[in-house]
Tab-separated table of C-alpha atoms in Angstrom:
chain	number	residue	atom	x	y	z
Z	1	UNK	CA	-42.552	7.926	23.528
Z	2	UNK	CA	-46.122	6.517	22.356
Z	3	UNK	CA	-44.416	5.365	18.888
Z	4	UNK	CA	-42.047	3.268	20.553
Z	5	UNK	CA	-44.388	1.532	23.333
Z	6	UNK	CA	-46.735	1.179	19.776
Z	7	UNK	CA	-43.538	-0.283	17.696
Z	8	UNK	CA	-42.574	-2.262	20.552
Z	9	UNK	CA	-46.001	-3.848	21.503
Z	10	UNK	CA	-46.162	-6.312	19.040
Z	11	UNK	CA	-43.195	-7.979	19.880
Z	12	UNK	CA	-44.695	-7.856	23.613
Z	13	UNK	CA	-47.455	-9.418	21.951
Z	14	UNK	CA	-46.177	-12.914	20.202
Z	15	UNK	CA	-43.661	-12.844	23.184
Z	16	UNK	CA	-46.184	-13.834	25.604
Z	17	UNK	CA	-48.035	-15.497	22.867
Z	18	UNK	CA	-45.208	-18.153	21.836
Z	19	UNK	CA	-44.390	-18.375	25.693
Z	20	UNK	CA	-47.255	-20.098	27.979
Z	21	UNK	CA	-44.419	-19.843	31.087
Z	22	UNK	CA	-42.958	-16.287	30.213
Z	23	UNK	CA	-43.437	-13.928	32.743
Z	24	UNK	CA	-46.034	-10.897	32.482
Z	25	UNK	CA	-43.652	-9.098	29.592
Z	26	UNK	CA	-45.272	-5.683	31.660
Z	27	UNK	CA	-47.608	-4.800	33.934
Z	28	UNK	CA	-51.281	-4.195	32.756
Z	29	UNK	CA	-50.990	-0.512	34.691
Z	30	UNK	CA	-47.767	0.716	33.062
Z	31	UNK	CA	-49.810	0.903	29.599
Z	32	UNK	CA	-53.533	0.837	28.565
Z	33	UNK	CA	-54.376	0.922	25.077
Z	34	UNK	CA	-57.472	2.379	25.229
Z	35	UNK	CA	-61.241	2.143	27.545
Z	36	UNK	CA	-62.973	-1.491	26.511
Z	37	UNK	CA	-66.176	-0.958	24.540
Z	38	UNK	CA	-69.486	-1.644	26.603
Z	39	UNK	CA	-70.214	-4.360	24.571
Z	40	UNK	CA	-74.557	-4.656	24.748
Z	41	UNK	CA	-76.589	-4.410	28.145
Z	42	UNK	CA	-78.824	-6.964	28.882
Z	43	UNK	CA	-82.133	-4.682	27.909
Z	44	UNK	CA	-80.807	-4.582	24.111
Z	45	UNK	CA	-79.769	-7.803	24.141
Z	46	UNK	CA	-83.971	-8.958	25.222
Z	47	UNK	CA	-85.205	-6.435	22.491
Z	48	UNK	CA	-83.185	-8.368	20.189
Z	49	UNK	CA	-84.234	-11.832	21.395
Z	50	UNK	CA	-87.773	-10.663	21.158
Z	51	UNK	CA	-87.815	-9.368	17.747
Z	52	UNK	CA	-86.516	-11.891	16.609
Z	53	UNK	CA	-88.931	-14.524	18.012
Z	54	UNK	CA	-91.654	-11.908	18.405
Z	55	UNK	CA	-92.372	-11.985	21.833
Z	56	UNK	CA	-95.036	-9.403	22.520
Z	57	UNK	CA	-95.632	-9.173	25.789
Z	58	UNK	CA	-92.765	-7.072	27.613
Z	59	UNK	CA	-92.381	-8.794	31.018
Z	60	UNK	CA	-92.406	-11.980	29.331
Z	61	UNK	CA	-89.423	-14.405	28.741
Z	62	UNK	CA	-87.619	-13.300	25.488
Z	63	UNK	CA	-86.389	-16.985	24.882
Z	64	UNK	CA	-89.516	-18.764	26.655
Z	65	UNK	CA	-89.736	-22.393	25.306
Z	66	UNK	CA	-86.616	-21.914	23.431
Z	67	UNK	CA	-83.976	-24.644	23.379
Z	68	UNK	CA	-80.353	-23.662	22.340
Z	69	UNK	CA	-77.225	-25.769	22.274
Z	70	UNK	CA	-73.815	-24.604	22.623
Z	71	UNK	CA	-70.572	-26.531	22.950
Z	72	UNK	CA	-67.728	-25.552	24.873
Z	73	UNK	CA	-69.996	-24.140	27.120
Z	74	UNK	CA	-67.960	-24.932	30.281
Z	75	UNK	CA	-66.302	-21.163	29.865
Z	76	UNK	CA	-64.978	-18.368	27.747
Z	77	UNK	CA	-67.522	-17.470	25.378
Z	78	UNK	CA	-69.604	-20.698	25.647
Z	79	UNK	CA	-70.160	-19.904	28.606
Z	80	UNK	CA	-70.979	-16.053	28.476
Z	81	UNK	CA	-73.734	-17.315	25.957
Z	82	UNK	CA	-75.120	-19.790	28.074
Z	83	UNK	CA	-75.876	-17.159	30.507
Z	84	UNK	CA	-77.185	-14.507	27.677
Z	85	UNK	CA	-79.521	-17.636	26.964
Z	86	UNK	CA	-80.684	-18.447	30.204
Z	87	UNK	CA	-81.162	-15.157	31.405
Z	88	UNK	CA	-83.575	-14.416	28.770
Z	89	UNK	CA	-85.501	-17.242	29.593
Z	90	UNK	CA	-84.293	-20.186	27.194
Z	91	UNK	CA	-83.217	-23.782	27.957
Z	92	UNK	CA	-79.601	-24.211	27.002
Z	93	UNK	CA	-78.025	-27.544	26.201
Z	94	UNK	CA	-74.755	-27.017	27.535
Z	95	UNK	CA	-72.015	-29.274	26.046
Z	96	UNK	CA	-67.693	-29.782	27.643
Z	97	UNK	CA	-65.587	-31.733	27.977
Z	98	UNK	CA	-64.812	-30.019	31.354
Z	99	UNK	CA	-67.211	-31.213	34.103
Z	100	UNK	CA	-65.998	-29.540	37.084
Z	101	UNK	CA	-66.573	-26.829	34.683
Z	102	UNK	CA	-70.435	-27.754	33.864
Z	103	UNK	CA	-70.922	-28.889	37.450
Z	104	UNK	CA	-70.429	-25.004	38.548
Z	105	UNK	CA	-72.028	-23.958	35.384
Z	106	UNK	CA	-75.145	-26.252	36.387
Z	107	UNK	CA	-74.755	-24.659	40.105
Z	108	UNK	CA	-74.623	-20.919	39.796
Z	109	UNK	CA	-77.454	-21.305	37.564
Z	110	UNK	CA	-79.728	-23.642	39.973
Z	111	UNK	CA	-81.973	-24.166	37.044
Z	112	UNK	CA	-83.754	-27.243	35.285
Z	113	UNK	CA	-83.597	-25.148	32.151
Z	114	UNK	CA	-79.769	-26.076	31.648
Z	115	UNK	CA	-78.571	-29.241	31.101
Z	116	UNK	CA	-75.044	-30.675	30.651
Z	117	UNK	CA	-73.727	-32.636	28.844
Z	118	UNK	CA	-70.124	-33.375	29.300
Z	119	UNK	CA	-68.484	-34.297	25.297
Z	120	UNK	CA	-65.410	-34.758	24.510
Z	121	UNK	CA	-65.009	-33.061	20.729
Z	122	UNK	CA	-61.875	-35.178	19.927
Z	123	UNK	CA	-64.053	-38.154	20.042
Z	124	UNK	CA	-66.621	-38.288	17.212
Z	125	UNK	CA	-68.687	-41.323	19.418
Z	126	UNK	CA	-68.892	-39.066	22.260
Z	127	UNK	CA	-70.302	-36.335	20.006
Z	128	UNK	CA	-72.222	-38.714	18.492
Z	129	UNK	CA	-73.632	-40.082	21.727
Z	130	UNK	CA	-74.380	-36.409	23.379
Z	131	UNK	CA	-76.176	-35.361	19.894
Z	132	UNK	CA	-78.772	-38.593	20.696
Z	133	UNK	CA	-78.856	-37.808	24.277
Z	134	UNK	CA	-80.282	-33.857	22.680
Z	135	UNK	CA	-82.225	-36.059	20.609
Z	136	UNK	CA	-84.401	-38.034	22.611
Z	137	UNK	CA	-84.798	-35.286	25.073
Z	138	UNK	CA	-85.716	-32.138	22.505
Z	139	UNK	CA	-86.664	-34.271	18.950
Z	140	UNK	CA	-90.012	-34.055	19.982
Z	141	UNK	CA	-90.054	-30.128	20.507
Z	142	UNK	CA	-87.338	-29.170	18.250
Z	143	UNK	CA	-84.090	-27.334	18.740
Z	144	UNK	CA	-83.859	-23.460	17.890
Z	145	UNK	CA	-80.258	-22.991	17.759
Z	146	UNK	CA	-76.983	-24.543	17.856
Z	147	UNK	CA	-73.602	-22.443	18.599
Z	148	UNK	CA	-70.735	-23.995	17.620
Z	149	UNK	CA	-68.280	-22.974	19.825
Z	150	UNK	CA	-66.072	-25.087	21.344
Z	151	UNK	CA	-62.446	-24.808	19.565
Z	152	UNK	CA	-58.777	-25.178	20.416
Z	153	UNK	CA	-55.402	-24.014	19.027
Z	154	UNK	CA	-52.025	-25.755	19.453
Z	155	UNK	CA	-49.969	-25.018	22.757
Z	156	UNK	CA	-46.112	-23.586	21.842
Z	157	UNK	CA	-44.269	-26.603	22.611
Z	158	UNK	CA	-46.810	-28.812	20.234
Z	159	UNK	CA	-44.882	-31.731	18.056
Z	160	UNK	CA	-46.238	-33.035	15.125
Z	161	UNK	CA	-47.178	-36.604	15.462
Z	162	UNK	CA	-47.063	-36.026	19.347
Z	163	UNK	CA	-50.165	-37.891	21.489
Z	164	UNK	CA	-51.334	-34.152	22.158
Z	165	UNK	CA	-52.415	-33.797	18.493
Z	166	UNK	CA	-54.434	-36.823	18.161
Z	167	UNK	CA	-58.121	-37.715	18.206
Z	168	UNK	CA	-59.110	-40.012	19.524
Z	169	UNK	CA	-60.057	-41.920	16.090
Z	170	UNK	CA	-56.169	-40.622	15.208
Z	171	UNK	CA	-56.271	-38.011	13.165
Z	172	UNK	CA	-55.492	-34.018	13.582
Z	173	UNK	CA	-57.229	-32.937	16.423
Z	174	UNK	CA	-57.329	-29.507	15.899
Z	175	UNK	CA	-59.455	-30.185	12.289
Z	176	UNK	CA	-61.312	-32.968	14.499
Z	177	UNK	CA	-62.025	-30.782	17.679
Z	178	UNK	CA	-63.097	-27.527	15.621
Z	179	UNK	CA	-64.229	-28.546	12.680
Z	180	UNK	CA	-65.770	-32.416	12.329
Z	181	UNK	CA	-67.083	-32.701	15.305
Z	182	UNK	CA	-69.055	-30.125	14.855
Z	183	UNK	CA	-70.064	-31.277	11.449
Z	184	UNK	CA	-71.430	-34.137	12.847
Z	185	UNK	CA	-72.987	-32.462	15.283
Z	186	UNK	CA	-75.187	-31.018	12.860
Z	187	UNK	CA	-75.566	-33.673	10.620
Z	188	UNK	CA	-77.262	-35.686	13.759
Z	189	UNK	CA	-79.425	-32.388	15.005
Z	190	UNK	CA	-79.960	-30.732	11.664
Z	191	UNK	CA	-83.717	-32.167	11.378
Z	192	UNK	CA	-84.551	-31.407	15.082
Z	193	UNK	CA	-83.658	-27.640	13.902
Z	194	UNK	CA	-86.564	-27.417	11.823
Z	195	UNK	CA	-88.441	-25.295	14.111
Z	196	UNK	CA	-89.351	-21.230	12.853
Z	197	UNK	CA	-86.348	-19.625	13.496
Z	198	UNK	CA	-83.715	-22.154	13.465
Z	199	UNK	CA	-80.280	-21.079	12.859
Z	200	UNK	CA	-76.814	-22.823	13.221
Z	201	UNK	CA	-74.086	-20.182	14.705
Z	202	UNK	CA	-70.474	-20.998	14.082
Z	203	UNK	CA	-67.757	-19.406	16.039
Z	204	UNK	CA	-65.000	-18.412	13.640
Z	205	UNK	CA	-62.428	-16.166	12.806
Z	206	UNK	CA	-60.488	-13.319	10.559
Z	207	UNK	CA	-57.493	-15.505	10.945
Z	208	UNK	CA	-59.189	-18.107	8.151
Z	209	UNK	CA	-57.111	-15.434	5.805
Z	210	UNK	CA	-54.247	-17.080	6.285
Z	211	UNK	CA	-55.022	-19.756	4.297
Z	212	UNK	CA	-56.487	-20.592	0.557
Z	213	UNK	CA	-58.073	-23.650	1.376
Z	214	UNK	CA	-55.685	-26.297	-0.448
Z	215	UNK	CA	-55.026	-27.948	2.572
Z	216	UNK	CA	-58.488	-28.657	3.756
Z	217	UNK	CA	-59.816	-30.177	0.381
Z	218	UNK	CA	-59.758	-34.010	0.469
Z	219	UNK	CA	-57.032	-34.797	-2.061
Z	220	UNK	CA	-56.419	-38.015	-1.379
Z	221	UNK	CA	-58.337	-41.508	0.360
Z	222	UNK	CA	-57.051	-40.150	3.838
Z	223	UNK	CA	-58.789	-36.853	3.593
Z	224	UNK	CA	-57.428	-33.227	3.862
Z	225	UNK	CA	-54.100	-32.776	4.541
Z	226	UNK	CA	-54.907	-30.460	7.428
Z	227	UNK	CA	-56.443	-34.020	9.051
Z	228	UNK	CA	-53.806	-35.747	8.930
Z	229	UNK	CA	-52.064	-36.909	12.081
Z	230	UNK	CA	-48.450	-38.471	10.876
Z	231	UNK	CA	-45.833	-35.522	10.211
Z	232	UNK	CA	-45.157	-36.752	6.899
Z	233	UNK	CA	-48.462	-36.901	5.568
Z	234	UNK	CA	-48.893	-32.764	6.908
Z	235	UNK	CA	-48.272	-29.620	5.706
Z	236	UNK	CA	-44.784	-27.652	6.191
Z	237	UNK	CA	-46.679	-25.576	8.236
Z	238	UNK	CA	-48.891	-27.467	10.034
Z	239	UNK	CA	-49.216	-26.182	13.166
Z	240	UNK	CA	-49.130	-23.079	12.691
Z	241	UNK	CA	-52.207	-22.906	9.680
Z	242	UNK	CA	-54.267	-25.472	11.798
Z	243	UNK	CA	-56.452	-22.733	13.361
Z	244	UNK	CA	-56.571	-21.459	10.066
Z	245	UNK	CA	-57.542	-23.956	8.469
Z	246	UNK	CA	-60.275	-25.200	10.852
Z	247	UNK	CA	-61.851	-21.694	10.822
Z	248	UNK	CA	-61.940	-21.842	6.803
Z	249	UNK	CA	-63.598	-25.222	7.029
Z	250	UNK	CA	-65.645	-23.932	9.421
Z	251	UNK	CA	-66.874	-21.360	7.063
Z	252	UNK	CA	-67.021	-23.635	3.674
Z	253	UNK	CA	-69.480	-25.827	6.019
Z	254	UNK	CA	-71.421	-22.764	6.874
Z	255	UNK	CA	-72.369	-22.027	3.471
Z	256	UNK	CA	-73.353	-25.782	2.449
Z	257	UNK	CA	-76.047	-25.845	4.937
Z	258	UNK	CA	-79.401	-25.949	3.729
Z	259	UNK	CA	-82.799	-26.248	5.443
Z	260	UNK	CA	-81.714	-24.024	8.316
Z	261	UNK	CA	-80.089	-20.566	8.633
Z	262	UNK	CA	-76.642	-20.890	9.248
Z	263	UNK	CA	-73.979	-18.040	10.092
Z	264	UNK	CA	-70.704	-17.370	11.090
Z	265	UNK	CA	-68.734	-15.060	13.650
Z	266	UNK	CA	-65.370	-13.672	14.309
Z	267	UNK	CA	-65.198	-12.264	18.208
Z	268	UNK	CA	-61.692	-10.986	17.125
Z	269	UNK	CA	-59.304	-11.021	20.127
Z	270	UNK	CA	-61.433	-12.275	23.607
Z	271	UNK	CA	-59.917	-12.926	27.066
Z	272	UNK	CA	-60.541	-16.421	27.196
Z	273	UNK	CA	-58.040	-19.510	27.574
Z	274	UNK	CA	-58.033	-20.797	23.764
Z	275	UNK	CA	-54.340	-20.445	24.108
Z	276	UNK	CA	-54.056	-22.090	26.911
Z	277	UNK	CA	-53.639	-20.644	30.573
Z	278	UNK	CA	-50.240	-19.171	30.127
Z	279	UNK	CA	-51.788	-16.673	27.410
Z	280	UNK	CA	-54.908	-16.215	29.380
Z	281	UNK	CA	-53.947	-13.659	31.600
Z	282	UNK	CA	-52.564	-11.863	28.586
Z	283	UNK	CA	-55.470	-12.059	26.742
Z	284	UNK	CA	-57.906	-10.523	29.760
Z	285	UNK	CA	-55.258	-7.698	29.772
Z	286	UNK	CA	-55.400	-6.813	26.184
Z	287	UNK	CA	-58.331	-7.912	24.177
Z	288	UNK	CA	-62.104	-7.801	24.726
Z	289	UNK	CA	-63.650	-9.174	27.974
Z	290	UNK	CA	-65.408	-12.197	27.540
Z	291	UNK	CA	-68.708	-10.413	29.454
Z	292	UNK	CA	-68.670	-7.505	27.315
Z	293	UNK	CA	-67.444	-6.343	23.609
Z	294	UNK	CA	-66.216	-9.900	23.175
Z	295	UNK	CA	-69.179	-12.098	22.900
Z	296	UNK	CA	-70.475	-9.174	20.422
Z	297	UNK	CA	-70.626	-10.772	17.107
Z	298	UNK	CA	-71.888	-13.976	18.698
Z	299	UNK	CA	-74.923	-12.139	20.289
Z	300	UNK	CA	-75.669	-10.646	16.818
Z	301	UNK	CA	-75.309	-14.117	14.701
Z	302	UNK	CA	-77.826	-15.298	17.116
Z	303	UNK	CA	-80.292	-12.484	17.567
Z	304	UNK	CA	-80.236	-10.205	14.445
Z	305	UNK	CA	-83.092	-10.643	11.629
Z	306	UNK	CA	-82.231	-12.546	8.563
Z	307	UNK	CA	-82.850	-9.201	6.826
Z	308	UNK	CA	-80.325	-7.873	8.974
Z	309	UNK	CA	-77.513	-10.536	8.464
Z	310	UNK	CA	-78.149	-10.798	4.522
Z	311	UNK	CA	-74.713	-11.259	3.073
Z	312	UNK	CA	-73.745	-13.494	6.417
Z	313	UNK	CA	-76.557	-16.171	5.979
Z	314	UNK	CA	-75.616	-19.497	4.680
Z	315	UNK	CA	-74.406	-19.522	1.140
Z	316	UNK	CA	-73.325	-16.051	1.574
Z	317	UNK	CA	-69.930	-13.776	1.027
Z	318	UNK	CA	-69.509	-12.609	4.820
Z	319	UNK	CA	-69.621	-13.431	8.342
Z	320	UNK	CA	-70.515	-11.315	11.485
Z	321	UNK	CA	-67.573	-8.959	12.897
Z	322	UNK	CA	-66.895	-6.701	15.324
Z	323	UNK	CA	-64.242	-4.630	14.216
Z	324	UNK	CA	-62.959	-2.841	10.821
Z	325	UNK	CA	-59.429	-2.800	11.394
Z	326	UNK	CA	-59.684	-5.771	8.072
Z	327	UNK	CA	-61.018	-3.452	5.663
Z	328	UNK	CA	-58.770	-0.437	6.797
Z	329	UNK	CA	-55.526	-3.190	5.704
Z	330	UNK	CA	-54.182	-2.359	2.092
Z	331	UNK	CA	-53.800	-4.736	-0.947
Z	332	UNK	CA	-55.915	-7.735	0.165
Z	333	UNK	CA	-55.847	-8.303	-3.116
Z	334	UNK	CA	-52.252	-8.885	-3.293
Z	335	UNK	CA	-51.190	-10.309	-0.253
Z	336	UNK	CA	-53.993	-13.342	-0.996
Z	337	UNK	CA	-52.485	-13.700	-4.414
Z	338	UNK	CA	-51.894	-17.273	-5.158
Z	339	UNK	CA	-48.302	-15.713	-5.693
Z	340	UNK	CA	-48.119	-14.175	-2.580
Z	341	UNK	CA	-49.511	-17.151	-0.830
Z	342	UNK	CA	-47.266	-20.184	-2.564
Z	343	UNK	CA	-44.295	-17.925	-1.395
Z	344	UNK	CA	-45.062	-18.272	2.378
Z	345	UNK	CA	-45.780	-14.559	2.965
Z	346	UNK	CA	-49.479	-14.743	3.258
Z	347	UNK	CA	-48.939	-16.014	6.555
Z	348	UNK	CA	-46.779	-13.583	8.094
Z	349	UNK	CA	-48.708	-10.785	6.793
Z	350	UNK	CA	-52.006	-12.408	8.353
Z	351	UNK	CA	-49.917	-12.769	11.753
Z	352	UNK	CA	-48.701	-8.915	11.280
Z	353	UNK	CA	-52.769	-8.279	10.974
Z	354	UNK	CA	-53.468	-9.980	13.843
Z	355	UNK	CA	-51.323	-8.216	15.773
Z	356	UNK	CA	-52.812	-4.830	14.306
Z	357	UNK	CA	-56.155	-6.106	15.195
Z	358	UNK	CA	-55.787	-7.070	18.467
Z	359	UNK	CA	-54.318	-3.224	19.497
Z	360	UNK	CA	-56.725	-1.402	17.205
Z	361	UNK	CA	-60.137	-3.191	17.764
Z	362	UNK	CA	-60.924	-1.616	20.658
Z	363	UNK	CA	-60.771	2.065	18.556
Z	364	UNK	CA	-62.767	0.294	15.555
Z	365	UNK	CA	-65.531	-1.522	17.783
Z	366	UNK	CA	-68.644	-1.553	15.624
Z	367	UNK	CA	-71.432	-2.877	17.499
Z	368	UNK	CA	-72.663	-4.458	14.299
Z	369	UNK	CA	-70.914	-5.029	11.121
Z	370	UNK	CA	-71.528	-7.751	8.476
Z	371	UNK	CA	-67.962	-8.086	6.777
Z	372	UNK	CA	-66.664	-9.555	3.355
Z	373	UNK	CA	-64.497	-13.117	4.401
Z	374	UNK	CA	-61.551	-14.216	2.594
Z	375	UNK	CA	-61.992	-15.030	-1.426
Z	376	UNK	CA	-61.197	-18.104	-1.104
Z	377	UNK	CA	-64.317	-18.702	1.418
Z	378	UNK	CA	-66.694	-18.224	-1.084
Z	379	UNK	CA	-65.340	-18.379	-4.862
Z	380	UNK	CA	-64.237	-21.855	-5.093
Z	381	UNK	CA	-67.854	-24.136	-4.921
Z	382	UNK	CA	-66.238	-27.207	-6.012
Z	383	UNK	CA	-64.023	-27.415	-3.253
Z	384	UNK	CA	-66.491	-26.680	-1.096
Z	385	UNK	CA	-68.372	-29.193	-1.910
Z	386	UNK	CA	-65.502	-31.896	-1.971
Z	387	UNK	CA	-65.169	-31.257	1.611
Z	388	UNK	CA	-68.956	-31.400	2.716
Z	389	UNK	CA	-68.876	-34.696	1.027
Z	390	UNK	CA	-65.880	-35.906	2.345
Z	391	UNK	CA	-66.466	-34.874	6.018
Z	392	UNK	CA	-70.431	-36.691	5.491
Z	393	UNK	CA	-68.523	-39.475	4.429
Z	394	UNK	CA	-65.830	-39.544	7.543
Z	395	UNK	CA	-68.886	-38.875	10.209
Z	396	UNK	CA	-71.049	-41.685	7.944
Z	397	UNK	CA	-70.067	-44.316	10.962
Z	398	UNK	CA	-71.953	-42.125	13.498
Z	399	UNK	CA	-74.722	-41.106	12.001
């Protein structure tokens, strides 16, 4: 019956998610949830672009003279942007560590408005390096927009204090890769994104529910415990709250930027090889396509009018969504009790949400929705501010 392919799908679901070499758990005929949204068509996406850089003439460029970086541009989402940005006209900055995968970027394109940059995120000199190279290329001109983007989560078989989890400075590379890399990042290119219209766009996530934020404050001389590298300095649950936690940070550093709009997005569930190549084929199956529905939210953090994003704007409550399968969920209240939480079963109820997310965001698709984040991303400004001065401090060396 439909109940039972429903009840049974989740368990389908963190099968092939906790298994990179599992085989297809069924095929993608034998059972489709439901048709993928559209997603936006490149004519709304250009009236977008040129209201919000008020581009009168209609055959001109939307994103003429524009410059916009994105990391993890190499593919997934980064990638689906760059396009958006150079089809409309604008010069993209396109930053990976992949360079077979900016090399073909750089070649279907054939363009002198894209330029590569291969970085490696989980080394903050290389960051550091590529943000001068923007520099002495754009300073002059300015920088419109940077996407943060480029983001990783932890393979299955992942063991804490294993090479695989290191920076290279030697710390968590997860919180190094998603979150302070990019922090530098814009600490180097925040006054090159002084130009009208600037606005910082960080790729995020519901999933920063999982977590209340203790482990990303800086409560000791070696920095959150979400950063640290040696298993005995981590969390009991490190690995599996390090996505978590990144995406909370993420957030936190969102709302302590001044001088520039800043904003965050959740895509929700994209086909795209975060997980690694063993979920990828999952993922295109299941959740939104990377071309379509799934770069969504991005295209709105970037595009919409401040007026329109409001609440999602720097030191804001909410972030950019796509879907409202979160506000449909009972008893937030509860379940992000600090009772609830110190007892371990915030995070399986924020998995169990996932999972309800991922099959029921393809019925909810809203094609803009500005949604409430967790509490604990906006009503806590101390330790908000701890980190912001703790991560200045850590990125002080490459500044």
């Amino acid at each position: 019956s439909i109940l039972s392919v429903l009840l049974l799908l989740p368990v389908l679901v963190v099968f092939d998610q906790h298994n990179e070499s599992a085989a297809p758990c069924f095929s993608a005929h034998a059972f489709t949830l439901a048709p993928q949204p559209a997603g936006f068509s490149p004519n709304f996406v250009a009236d977008l672009a040129r209201k919000r850089y008020g581009t009168t003439e209609e055959d001109a460029p939307p994103m003429k003279d524009k410059v916009v970086v994105i990391t993890g541009a190499a593919g997934g989402i980064g990638c689906a942007l760059t396009n958006v940005v150079h089809d409309l006209g604008g010069t993209v900055v396109a930053m990976d560590r992949n360079t077979t995968g900016l090399d073909s970027l750089q070649k279907s394109l054939g363009s002198s408005r894209v330029v590569t940059l291969p970085t490696q995120h989980e080394d903050m000199a290389s960051v550091a390096k590529s943000a001068d190279d923007i520099l002495s290329r754009f300073g002059g001109t300015g920088i419109d927009m940077l996407v943060n983007n480029a983001g990783l989560t932890y393979p299955p078989d992942a063991e804490p204090g294993g090479r695989r989890m290191n920076s290279a400075q030697g710390h968590d590379l997860a919180f190094t890769v998603n979150y302070l890399s990019h922090f530098l990042l814009v600490e180097k290119l925040l006054p090159c994104l002084s130009a009208p219209h600037c606005r910082v766009v960080h790729l995020t996530s519901t999933y920063h529910w999982k977590v209340d934020g203790s482990e990303i404050i800086p409560n000791s001389s070696e920095g959150p415990i979400a950063y640290q590298s040696d298993p005995a300095k981590q969390g009991p649950k490190h690995i599996e709250r390090s996505y978590a936690n990144t995406k909370l940070a993420q957030i936190w550093h969102s709302r302590s930027i001044r001088g520039c709009e800043s904003v965050c997005a959740c895509p929700t569930w994209v086909g795209t090889g975060i997980g690694g190549e063993g979920a990828r084929d999952f993922l295109e199956r299941f959740a939104f396509p990377v071309n379509g529905a799934g770069i969504a939210s991005a295209l709105n953090a970037m595009f919409r009018s401040s007026e329109e994003l409001g609440d999602a704007l720097n030191d804001g409550q909410s972030l950019v969504a796509n879907s409202r399968i979160l506000e449909y969920l009972p008893l937030k209240n509860l379940w992000t009790s600090e009772w609830v939480t110190k007892q371990g079963w915030r995070d399986s109820i924020v998995d169990f949400g996932g999972l309800i997310l991922l099959l029921g965001q393809r019925f909810t698709f809203e094609e803009f929705l500005v949604q409430k984040s967790s509490p604990e991303s906006f009503n806590n400004e101390e330790w908000r501010d701890a980190l912001y001065q703790w991560s200045l401090d850590e990125v002080r060396p490459w500044l």
